Amino acid sequence: MTKKIYTKEEWIKALAGLKSSYNIFVPVRDGDFHTFKALDEKKNPDFNFKNTRLSPKSLVYPQSERIFEYTLDEDDPDANILRESVKDYSPRAVVGIRPCDAHAFQIVKLNFDNPEYQDPWWIQRYESTTFVGLGCNAPDSTCFCTSVGGGPFSEKGLDAILYDLGDSFLVKALTDKGEIFIEKAQGGKEADETALKVGEDLAASAADKIEQKVSIDKLKDKVQTELFDAPFWNDVAFACINCGTCTYLCPTCWCFDIQDEVLGKQGDRIRNWDSCMFPLFTLHGSGHNPRARKVQRVRQRFMHKLKYYVDKYNNGVQCSGCGRCVRNCPANIDIREVCELMNG
Amino acid sequence: MLEYTKKIRETARKLFEEDKVDVFIGYKKGSVPMMNQPVLISNADQVDLLHWDSNCGLNLCNYLTKRTDRIGIVANGCNSRNIVTHITENQISRDQLYIVGIPCKGMIDHRAVQRAVKQKEILEIKEQGETFTVKGKDFEDTFNKKDYLQRNCLVCTHRNPVIFDEMVAPPVEEQIEVDAYKDVKQIEGMDPEKKWNFFTRMIDKCIRCYACRNACPLCYCPTCFVDESNPQWVGKSSDPIDTMTFHILRAYHCAGRCTDCGACERVCPVGIPMRQFTKKLNKDAQELFSWEAGLTPDQRPLLDVFRPDDYNDFIR
Ligand code: SF4
Ligand code: SF4
Ligand code: SF4
Ligand code: SF4
Ligand code: SF4
């Protein structure tokens, strides 16, 4: 697989050149935080960032997506027939995605693409995307990727990976998709042994910098019903305000709701993110709500991520350790602490 | 701050020992800097969890709604005014409460501090009265607290609790001659199109997570209008019109009730200054009806009174 080195200016130029082949998404600074945006002339990509406030999951799985359209006009021969909305699946590349967020797509894939169910929209957009990661030289104290099967230079879910060597980027292709991407990226030169060694050392020292260790080893052997009835849920849930921050920011939360919106005779069927933290999430047509109380909803979030997923897919936990929920929960509900309680 | 913490713990212990409360609601120190966690304790052995500093910005009144037990609770100026509002709106009764009053010196604006250290990761924050020090891996900075107060605290004129059973310290001096509505006046001066653009830009990052709504103690409806589906008042997608509808309606539901505690603004994951909506209504309430929310439980809420001798012509 190709390994090349680009000065930072060369890399930005190469990306601009790639715009004819891909829709390129890069981290840009937007006020107090970073966010992934389509590369354009107005905003410079900023690879000098910790991680984006919102995860890049929306690039594959938008917060609101029109999936079908229909007309209610009885004079139209197509009246009341759902037609799939036109969607754009042209090739795109997410450049600068952190390894935890790339790993998150792998965690989520088991839900959207498995032998039983295939979500056509998620799959097509996922498959049309090339993920070019950026290893983390300086992980935050709230990052715990190494506890959940990832790492600051983990290659899981990546097609290529960038190493920030100061003035230059070392880029390594990891899959055929990544190989094609780098082939098309103008400039740069073959990486020599010294550059590769510097990259390796960076990766090794970054992993050492992650002090956070969260134990997940015993989750699998716990009895579901016992964890469900564990004595700590009331204490865990007390401060929670049941907002959508943790689940909307999370790269591994996948829940959605489907709504019809009609204007005149024109109807749209829209899929919107939803969250198990909202009471409406489980409200039945009958008016009954099996998770009417806050403590039930908080328990659901953690049980889903740290037990049901573990049991169902045998693929670790439904969390990539990105730390977003830890940093941004307004009530300081800390998944690392809850995980220790559940694993204890 | 240390003295406050000590006094809160002592008081809570005494309340449990004298069997005056069943539970006590306060804050505990958070697992990440500048993020303290509301906590409920139910016996004297847990009092050492209680903590107070300038990062207690979530409004504890939120946790009182419809409780049926006897509750001890810490309350600074704005939180105490929300407790008053809760009492007048029948969400809790005064006899259930033992209010431990906190003369408040304002909350630190965590975003402003992050900005000041150029978004580098803060690992520790320590307060020394008028100043505080933040530490990270390769930096240490000391700031004056008054330059980093939450925007609502900068213009707060009720730092001392308006209702309490006991105070942890003598009252602090109230801020006088603050121009609380400078920003609102600026917006009022815009023409409608400019105003619309201003508000549209202001909320364009909103992800409809409803943290602002849920952090607000005024929002206790069993089913919020945004969650109604029959009829459905507002769409659920990220369409900007629906987002605007949510924000404007939410603000109107707080008219005459908002104490400008700033919890909404504090919790927003994308930093939207949605107090610009509620502040306009607070200003109207003050200018048109000489009303400030939650000052005394003896007054009915602004929007449920009618006085035949009202000084406004239009209402008679
Ligand atoms: S855990 Fe935190 S972020 Fe999640 S719903 Fe509760 S308060 Fe909001
Ligand atoms: S649960 Fe929290 S730490 Fe884990 S992936 Fe989601 S946001 Fe990141
Ligand atoms: S934690 Fe909640 S919102 Fe996230 S995927 Fe699980 S059920 Fe859905
Ligand atoms: S608004 Fe006033 S009482 Fe409330 S936290 Fe700020 S300074 Fe304290
Ligand atoms: S907290 Fe912020 S992002 Fe969430 S709904 Fe309110 S304004 Fe929108």
XYZ file of C-alpha atoms and ligand atoms in Angstrom:
700
model
C 0.000 0.000 0.000
C 1.141 3.504 -0.801
C 2.809 5.638 1.846
C 3.451 9.235 0.927
C 4.497 12.422 2.551
C 3.051 15.862 1.805
C 3.997 19.227 3.204
C 0.892 20.759 4.762
C 0.520 23.262 1.917
C 0.865 20.466 -0.634
C -1.820 18.498 1.159
C -4.334 21.369 1.133
C -3.602 21.865 -2.570
C -3.982 18.157 -3.237
C -7.391 18.214 -1.533
C -8.514 21.119 -3.677
C -7.432 19.128 -6.736
C -9.455 16.118 -5.546
C -12.672 18.114 -5.602
C -13.353 17.036 -9.172
C -13.433 13.393 -8.041
C -14.983 13.658 -4.590
C -17.170 15.790 -2.390
C -14.589 16.485 0.260
C -15.508 17.087 3.896
C -12.927 18.570 6.217
C -12.848 19.935 9.767
C -13.313 23.700 9.829
C -13.479 26.030 12.743
C -16.956 27.413 13.345
C -16.922 29.772 16.315
C -15.938 27.945 19.488
C -15.656 24.517 17.971
C -14.909 22.501 14.852
C -17.316 20.903 12.502
C -17.080 18.900 9.251
C -17.967 21.007 6.231
C -17.666 20.590 2.482
C -14.339 21.931 1.319
C -14.727 25.306 -0.332
C -12.704 28.416 -0.994
C -14.276 30.426 1.813
C -13.258 28.340 4.802
C -9.851 26.792 5.252
C -9.679 23.263 6.572
C -8.185 23.243 10.047
C -6.469 19.980 10.905
C -5.186 21.474 14.117
C -8.204 20.394 16.148
C -9.011 17.956 18.948
C -12.267 16.647 17.609
C -15.440 18.126 16.160
C -18.209 19.022 18.629
C -20.750 17.052 16.609
C -19.637 13.683 15.356
C -19.325 13.128 11.601
C -22.124 10.535 11.694
C -24.436 13.021 9.993
C -22.353 12.768 6.809
C -23.596 9.224 6.340
C -26.757 9.479 8.373
C -28.192 13.030 8.260
C -30.183 14.403 11.196
C -33.159 14.849 8.853
C -33.404 13.042 5.553
C -36.269 12.965 3.089
C -36.658 9.322 2.164
C -39.926 9.281 0.168
C -42.260 11.765 -1.498
C -45.864 11.437 -2.563
C -48.784 13.417 -3.835
C -52.278 13.401 -2.363
C -53.733 14.859 -5.553
C -56.336 12.279 -6.655
C -56.140 13.585 -10.227
C -52.548 12.491 -10.392
C -52.217 8.865 -11.527
C -49.456 8.505 -8.923
C -51.697 9.686 -6.099
C -50.754 8.195 -2.713
C -47.816 6.279 -4.091
C -44.522 6.605 -2.281
C -41.614 7.456 -4.564
C -38.085 7.351 -3.324
C -36.558 10.826 -3.101
C -33.559 11.553 -5.257
C -30.385 11.220 -3.230
C -26.803 12.018 -3.925
C -24.497 9.035 -3.679
C -21.622 10.470 -5.674
C -18.216 9.696 -4.166
C -17.312 11.650 -1.072
C -14.348 11.684 1.237
C -14.196 12.620 4.895
C -10.671 13.843 5.480
C -9.402 14.284 9.014
C -11.893 12.003 10.752
C -10.569 10.891 14.128
C -9.997 7.140 14.612
C -12.742 6.882 17.271
C -15.294 8.282 14.837
C -14.197 5.936 12.063
C -14.410 3.044 14.515
C -17.897 4.281 15.417
C -19.087 3.673 11.839
C -17.969 0.057 12.234
C -19.896 -0.233 15.492
C -22.999 1.218 13.862
C -22.649 -0.860 10.698
C -23.826 -3.952 12.561
C -27.151 -2.236 13.034
C -27.660 -0.776 9.559
C -26.122 -3.563 7.536
C -26.632 -7.081 8.838
C -28.055 -10.283 7.361
C -31.491 -9.502 8.777
C -31.810 -5.806 7.901
C -30.131 -3.594 5.360
C -30.769 0.118 5.488
C -30.381 1.110 1.824
C -29.671 4.775 2.462
C -27.112 4.297 5.180
C -25.365 1.562 3.205
C -25.196 3.489 -0.060
C -23.880 6.612 1.553
C -21.416 4.650 3.654
C -20.154 2.790 0.612
C -19.750 5.933 -1.433
C -17.561 7.455 1.281
C -13.797 7.238 1.663
C -12.603 7.748 5.219
C -9.218 9.392 5.558
C -8.340 9.493 9.241
C -6.085 11.727 11.261
C -4.218 10.071 14.123
C -4.356 11.851 17.477
C -0.965 13.085 18.671
C -2.432 14.590 21.831
C -5.574 12.828 23.062
C -7.826 14.644 25.555
C -8.121 13.456 29.129
C -11.728 12.454 28.381
C -10.753 10.163 25.485
C -10.952 6.461 26.312
C -10.765 4.827 22.883
C -8.067 2.412 24.039
C -10.504 0.877 26.543
C -13.101 0.044 23.912
C -11.098 -1.538 21.130
C -9.736 1.562 19.431
C -6.730 3.795 19.815
C -5.420 7.215 18.816
C -3.934 5.711 15.647
C -6.387 2.838 15.230
C -6.972 1.968 11.587
C -10.399 0.410 12.150
C -12.870 1.664 9.592
C -10.328 3.846 7.818
C -9.355 3.772 4.156
C -6.246 5.854 4.747
C -4.631 7.502 7.752
C -2.747 10.748 8.204
C 0.093 11.264 10.680
C 0.700 14.871 11.620
C 4.511 15.227 11.568
C 4.546 18.946 12.281
C 5.215 20.579 8.911
C 4.039 17.636 6.888
C 1.519 14.812 6.748
C 2.504 11.201 6.347
C -0.391 9.428 4.647
C -0.806 5.683 4.452
C -3.353 3.903 2.299
C -5.118 1.090 4.147
C -7.706 -0.163 1.645
C -8.283 -0.068 -2.107
C -10.534 2.957 -1.647
C -7.733 4.705 0.187
C -5.229 3.671 -2.460
C -7.368 5.271 -5.184
C -7.771 8.430 -3.117
C -4.019 8.855 -2.665
C -3.342 7.987 -6.266
C -5.526 10.908 -7.252
C -3.987 13.278 -4.717
C -1.448 15.363 -6.628
C 2.020 16.108 -5.293
C 3.794 14.606 -2.315
C 6.570 12.094 -2.450
C 7.212 8.515 -1.458
C 7.666 8.323 2.326
C 11.153 7.222 3.379
C 12.155 5.028 6.337
C 12.825 7.999 8.613
C 9.353 9.460 8.109
C 7.740 6.084 8.751
C 9.757 5.691 11.940
C 8.699 9.145 13.162
C 5.092 8.147 12.473
C 5.432 4.919 14.418
C 6.954 6.695 17.403
C 4.154 9.263 17.370
C 1.550 6.535 17.445
C 3.272 4.692 20.276
C 3.630 7.751 22.477
C 0.038 8.867 21.798
C -1.373 5.594 23.085
C 0.682 6.035 26.265
C -0.834 9.469 26.782
C -4.308 8.032 27.267
C -4.588 7.726 31.003
C -8.281 6.916 31.051
C -8.948 3.241 31.461
C -12.515 2.066 31.607
C -13.200 -1.579 32.397
C -15.628 -3.396 30.155
C -14.358 -6.944 30.599
C -17.141 -8.240 32.877
C -20.107 -6.711 31.046
C -20.582 -9.734 28.849
C -20.977 -12.170 31.732
C -23.403 -10.028 33.689
C -26.996 -11.151 33.839
C -29.151 -8.663 31.938
C -32.007 -8.649 34.413
C -29.638 -8.166 37.336
C -28.022 -5.142 35.739
C -31.463 -3.849 34.842
C -32.469 -4.031 38.503
C -29.126 -2.795 39.825
C -29.404 -0.467 42.823
C -27.479 2.434 41.285
C -29.819 3.670 38.543
C -31.650 6.250 40.634
C -28.386 7.873 41.662
C -27.022 7.758 38.121
C -30.164 9.315 36.687
C -30.920 11.987 39.263
C -29.095 14.903 37.646
C -29.970 14.019 34.037
C -32.223 16.544 32.332
C -33.180 14.110 29.562
C -31.926 16.212 26.705
C -30.622 14.980 23.386
C -27.056 16.160 23.862
C -25.398 12.840 24.622
C -27.187 10.836 21.950
C -27.135 13.507 19.220
C -23.440 14.200 19.685
C -22.607 10.513 19.924
C -21.119 8.892 16.821
C -22.579 5.496 17.759
C -26.199 6.417 18.499
C -28.373 5.426 15.598
C -32.009 5.826 16.601
C -34.487 7.549 14.357
C -38.131 8.437 13.984
C -40.115 8.638 10.753
C -42.520 11.499 10.150
C -44.800 12.526 7.326
C -45.003 16.210 6.526
C -47.623 17.455 4.120
C -47.897 20.870 2.524
C -51.047 21.204 0.425
C -51.110 17.959 -1.538
C -47.387 17.363 -1.490
C -46.110 14.963 1.126
C -42.655 14.069 2.342
C -41.651 11.135 4.462
C -38.710 12.219 6.582
C -36.407 10.269 8.798
C -35.148 12.257 11.797
C -32.698 11.371 14.521
C -34.433 10.432 17.731
C -33.161 9.708 21.206
C -34.062 7.201 23.906
C -33.721 10.130 26.310
C -36.967 11.667 25.050
C -40.249 10.412 26.544
C -41.868 10.481 23.096
C -39.390 7.872 21.882
C -41.379 5.053 23.466
C -44.863 6.549 23.690
C -47.369 4.015 22.381
C -50.438 4.872 20.317
C -52.514 3.700 23.274
C -51.025 6.421 25.444
C -49.012 3.938 27.483
C -45.336 4.691 27.843
C -43.074 1.840 28.970
C -40.306 4.328 29.687
C -42.310 7.144 31.173
C -39.808 7.902 33.933
C -36.427 9.512 33.577
C -34.601 6.727 35.368
C -35.944 4.219 32.851
C -34.671 6.285 29.955
C -31.241 6.848 31.447
C -30.968 3.149 32.170
C -31.932 2.371 28.579
C -29.116 4.493 27.190
C -26.477 2.759 29.255
C -27.997 -0.707 29.029
C -28.194 -0.410 25.277
C -24.640 0.788 24.854
C -22.994 -1.376 27.461
C -25.085 -4.516 27.695
C -27.744 -5.169 25.018
C -25.342 -4.328 22.195
C -22.636 -6.408 23.826
C -24.959 -9.402 24.094
C -26.551 -9.054 20.687
C -23.521 -8.534 18.475
C -20.597 -9.880 20.469
C -18.548 -6.948 19.180
C -17.659 -5.038 22.341
C -19.620 -2.027 23.530
C -21.639 0.477 21.501
C -19.212 3.271 22.303
C -15.992 4.278 20.624
C -14.641 6.248 23.576
C -14.720 9.631 21.832
C -15.622 11.344 25.115
C -18.144 13.778 23.578
C -20.900 12.869 26.001
C -18.462 13.182 28.898
C -17.348 16.656 27.858
C -20.736 17.992 26.861
C -23.350 16.505 29.156
C -24.704 19.567 30.925
C -25.418 17.528 34.057
C -22.056 15.763 34.075
C -23.415 12.237 33.692
C -20.169 10.457 32.939
C -20.364 7.209 30.963
C -16.944 6.199 32.273
C -18.280 6.172 35.824
C -21.479 4.390 34.853
C -19.508 1.792 32.941
C -17.374 1.093 36.010
C -20.550 0.665 38.070
C -22.034 -1.749 35.554
C -18.802 -3.665 35.124
C -18.145 -3.793 38.882
C -16.382 29.124 48.313
C -14.798 26.684 50.726
C -16.686 28.305 53.590
C -19.951 27.948 51.670
C -19.296 24.265 51.061
C -18.505 23.701 54.719
C -21.633 25.492 55.841
C -23.850 23.649 53.339
C -22.549 20.318 54.596
C -23.065 21.277 58.234
C -26.582 22.456 57.561
C -27.498 19.340 55.606
C -26.126 17.144 58.379
C -28.104 19.034 60.987
C -31.293 18.761 58.921
C -30.949 14.990 58.631
C -30.052 14.577 62.288
C -33.017 16.650 63.405
C -35.201 14.776 60.948
C -36.333 17.954 59.269
C -35.872 16.671 55.707
C -36.054 13.362 53.868
C -33.637 14.368 51.130
C -31.240 17.193 50.399
C -30.560 18.584 46.936
C -27.325 20.374 46.121
C -24.330 20.051 43.822
C -21.385 17.742 43.864
C -18.050 18.371 42.219
C -18.116 17.231 38.610
C -15.863 14.667 36.959
C -14.719 17.271 34.418
C -13.710 20.862 35.246
C -16.430 23.552 35.300
C -19.248 20.985 35.237
C -20.726 20.357 38.642
C -23.445 17.780 39.023
C -26.756 18.214 40.822
C -26.996 15.588 43.511
C -29.652 14.246 45.841
C -28.573 12.781 49.141
C -30.775 10.967 51.582
C -28.775 10.684 54.782
C -26.178 12.421 56.896
C -23.404 10.044 55.798
C -23.513 11.504 52.303
C -23.177 15.184 53.168
C -19.526 15.297 52.190
C -20.585 14.910 48.568
C -22.040 18.401 48.711
C -20.006 21.140 47.124
C -20.298 24.761 46.094
C -18.253 26.882 43.719
C -18.792 29.096 40.693
C -19.695 26.215 38.411
C -23.105 25.449 39.871
C -25.011 26.812 36.904
C -27.729 24.210 36.486
C -30.960 25.326 38.114
C -31.823 23.007 41.005
C -35.451 24.043 41.029
C -35.784 21.683 38.074
C -35.476 18.766 40.451
C -38.283 19.864 42.772
C -41.246 19.557 40.445
C -44.105 17.577 42.015
C -41.932 15.936 44.648
C -43.903 14.769 47.654
C -41.185 14.452 50.307
C -39.557 17.004 52.624
C -36.631 18.553 50.814
C -33.625 20.564 51.833
C -32.227 22.541 48.921
C -29.519 25.097 48.305
C -30.654 28.189 46.447
C -28.853 31.280 45.252
C -30.684 34.362 43.977
C -32.047 33.117 40.672
C -32.746 29.572 41.873
C -34.689 30.966 44.833
C -36.816 33.028 42.434
C -37.581 29.897 40.466
C -38.568 28.178 43.689
C -40.972 31.054 44.325
C -42.365 30.613 40.812
C -42.707 26.885 41.434
C -44.624 27.579 44.633
C -47.036 30.032 42.993
C -47.532 27.651 40.087
C -48.284 24.777 42.499
C -45.340 22.632 41.509
C -44.109 22.351 45.086
C -45.359 23.588 48.406
C -43.466 25.918 50.704
C -43.886 23.666 53.787
C -42.032 20.847 52.071
C -38.931 22.940 51.648
C -36.009 23.878 53.805
C -34.168 26.442 51.715
C -30.493 26.985 52.404
C -29.819 30.409 50.939
C -26.601 31.184 49.091
C -25.523 34.790 48.657
C -24.284 34.416 45.115
C -21.184 35.871 43.517
C -22.014 34.685 40.036
C -21.193 31.705 37.878
C -18.196 31.311 35.623
C -18.872 31.259 31.878
C -17.133 28.017 30.919
C -17.129 28.918 27.228
C -15.447 32.261 27.836
C -12.750 30.530 29.862
C -12.243 27.950 27.122
C -11.911 30.775 24.629
C -9.393 32.554 26.831
C -7.125 29.502 26.818
C -7.621 29.076 23.069
C -9.730 25.914 23.467
C -6.846 24.002 25.031
C -7.950 21.305 27.414
C -8.453 22.505 30.968
C -7.659 19.812 33.520
C -8.187 21.707 36.726
C -9.773 24.899 37.973
C -9.171 26.462 41.384
C -10.887 29.507 42.825
C -9.265 32.052 45.091
C -12.049 34.503 45.930
C -11.957 37.144 43.234
C -9.676 35.169 40.920
C -9.459 31.658 39.593
C -6.678 29.592 38.065
C -7.001 27.070 35.286
C -4.402 24.450 34.569
C -3.756 22.261 31.569
C -0.945 20.048 30.372
C 1.408 22.874 29.473
C -0.234 26.028 30.709
C -1.535 27.742 33.797
C -3.530 30.987 33.741
C -5.144 33.108 36.410
C -8.167 35.245 35.609
C -10.351 37.752 37.401
C -13.686 36.141 38.014
C -15.585 39.314 37.225
C -14.289 39.245 33.650
C -15.524 35.701 33.099
C -18.993 35.705 34.609
C -21.899 34.182 32.728
C -23.650 36.912 30.765
C -26.776 36.649 32.892
C -24.742 36.974 36.089
C -23.117 40.143 34.775
C -26.506 41.853 34.803
C -28.049 40.058 37.784
C -29.670 42.325 40.371
C -30.922 39.589 42.718
C -27.876 37.701 43.829
C -29.277 37.156 47.296
C -32.045 34.613 47.738
C -35.525 36.108 47.984
C -36.783 33.216 50.085
C -34.848 31.023 52.519
C -34.928 29.329 55.897
C -31.318 29.928 56.665
C -28.395 31.635 54.931
C -24.892 30.193 54.608
C -23.355 33.678 54.854
C -24.381 37.331 55.172
C -25.885 38.848 52.020
C -23.585 39.997 49.231
C -23.827 43.466 47.814
C -26.298 43.649 44.947
C -25.094 44.981 41.614
C -26.699 48.337 40.909
C -27.012 50.449 37.815
C -26.489 47.535 35.480
C -27.928 47.995 32.034
C -29.533 44.577 31.744
C -31.112 45.168 28.362
C -28.429 46.840 26.309
C -28.341 43.956 23.834
C -32.133 43.757 23.610
C -32.370 47.452 22.836
C -29.901 46.991 20.037
C -32.053 44.291 18.491
C -35.206 46.350 18.997
C -33.562 49.038 16.891
C -33.231 46.750 13.871
C -35.763 46.764 11.060
C -37.877 43.595 10.785
C -35.803 42.039 8.050
C -32.541 42.601 9.874
C -34.109 41.251 13.055
C -35.286 38.125 11.286
C -31.829 37.589 9.811
C -30.226 38.169 13.186
C -32.364 35.537 14.886
C -32.080 33.129 11.971
C -28.300 33.290 12.133
C -28.367 33.100 15.903
C -30.056 29.688 15.927
C -28.645 28.216 12.731
C -26.514 25.656 14.565
C -29.380 24.392 16.735
C -29.691 20.597 16.725
C -33.041 20.498 18.543
C -31.590 18.550 21.447
C -33.883 20.504 23.781
C -31.214 20.831 26.452
C -32.198 24.501 26.794
C -35.825 23.591 27.356
C -35.045 20.764 29.730
C -32.557 22.748 31.810
C -35.281 25.293 32.466
C -37.368 24.796 35.616
C -40.296 26.557 33.940
C -40.614 23.733 31.423
C -42.450 21.113 33.429
C -45.425 20.415 31.153
C -46.213 16.676 31.085
C -46.130 16.912 27.293
C -44.285 19.804 25.703
C -45.911 21.391 22.636
C -42.991 20.232 20.492
C -43.757 16.645 21.465
C -47.499 16.814 20.724
C -48.411 14.788 17.691
C -52.150 15.338 17.538
C -52.304 18.126 16.583
C -48.680 18.517 15.676
C -47.732 22.131 16.318
C -44.234 21.974 15.016
C -42.319 19.747 12.601
C -39.595 17.511 13.917
C -37.029 17.776 11.179
C -34.119 20.188 11.242
C -36.022 22.612 8.998
C -35.066 26.145 10.103
C -38.708 27.253 10.296
C -39.528 24.496 12.772
C -36.460 25.318 14.805
C -37.465 28.982 14.908
C -41.014 28.021 15.896
C -39.645 25.972 18.758
C -37.464 28.804 20.025
C -40.050 31.550 19.805
C -42.822 29.485 21.355
C -40.595 28.237 24.120
C -39.646 31.813 24.945
C -43.292 32.898 25.044
C -44.087 30.074 27.423
C -41.557 31.651 29.768
C -43.001 35.154 29.563
C -43.292 36.728 32.992
C -41.751 33.617 34.537
C -38.116 33.644 33.441
C -35.637 34.618 36.157
C -32.701 34.825 33.739
C -30.833 32.124 35.645
C -28.923 31.368 32.433
C -29.219 27.572 32.681
C -30.541 27.343 29.100
C -27.605 29.198 27.653
C -25.130 27.337 29.818
C -26.174 23.868 28.686
C -26.462 24.347 24.921
C -23.979 21.992 23.256
C -23.488 24.386 20.349
C -23.447 27.641 22.296
C -26.631 29.353 21.096
C -27.427 32.545 23.078
C -31.163 31.831 23.277
C -31.528 34.219 26.241
C -31.946 36.898 23.598
C -35.513 35.654 23.217
C -36.452 35.424 26.879
C -34.702 38.664 27.746
C -36.910 40.633 25.408
C -39.941 39.256 27.244
C -38.366 40.008 30.619
C -37.793 43.557 29.454
C -41.397 43.897 28.312
C -42.645 42.474 31.606
C -40.577 44.995 33.473
C -41.399 47.996 31.305
C -45.075 47.323 30.691
C -46.044 45.746 34.004
C -43.249 46.633 36.455
C -42.836 42.916 36.876
C -39.873 40.751 37.777
C -40.522 37.042 38.126
C -40.359 35.169 41.387
C -39.730 37.938 43.885
C -42.408 36.925 46.390
C -44.777 33.994 46.787
C -47.537 36.443 47.807
C -48.015 37.652 44.254
C -49.919 35.792 41.546
C -47.963 35.191 38.340
C -47.979 38.098 35.902
C -50.113 36.430 33.288
C -52.897 35.216 35.558
C -53.953 38.467 37.173
C -56.523 41.019 36.176
C -56.862 44.257 38.108
C -59.829 46.522 37.480
C -57.599 49.403 38.525
C -54.750 48.421 36.228
C -52.758 51.456 35.185
C -52.632 50.313 31.572
C -55.630 51.570 29.572
C -55.578 48.816 27.012
C -56.318 46.087 29.510
C -59.328 47.684 31.206
S -27.004 12.240 30.253
Fe -26.530 14.419 30.089
S -26.536 14.831 27.899
Fe -27.563 12.877 28.209
S -29.741 13.378 28.388
Fe -28.915 13.362 30.451
S -28.349 15.486 30.845
Fe -28.593 15.294 28.627
S -21.190 7.040 24.332
Fe -20.077 8.963 24.628
S -17.905 8.393 24.561
Fe -19.065 6.681 23.712
S -19.051 7.027 21.516
Fe -20.929 7.971 22.330
S -20.412 10.108 22.756
Fe -18.484 8.977 22.468
S -28.355 4.764 23.419
Fe -30.465 5.323 22.983
S -30.432 6.728 21.260
Fe -28.429 5.697 21.388
S -28.639 3.989 19.987
Fe -29.157 3.245 22.022
S -31.363 3.442 22.205
Fe -30.697 4.690 20.470
S -28.115 35.094 37.938
Fe -27.569 36.078 39.875
S -28.187 34.667 41.449
Fe -28.163 33.551 39.526
S -26.173 32.608 39.432
Fe -25.980 34.542 38.378
S -25.353 36.026 39.926
Fe -26.065 34.206 40.978
S -29.760 23.522 23.715
Fe -28.958 24.559 21.909
S -28.912 22.993 20.297
Fe -30.206 22.211 21.944
S -32.285 22.815 21.337
Fe -31.504 24.427 22.679
S -30.596 25.923 21.305
Fe -30.868 24.042 20.135
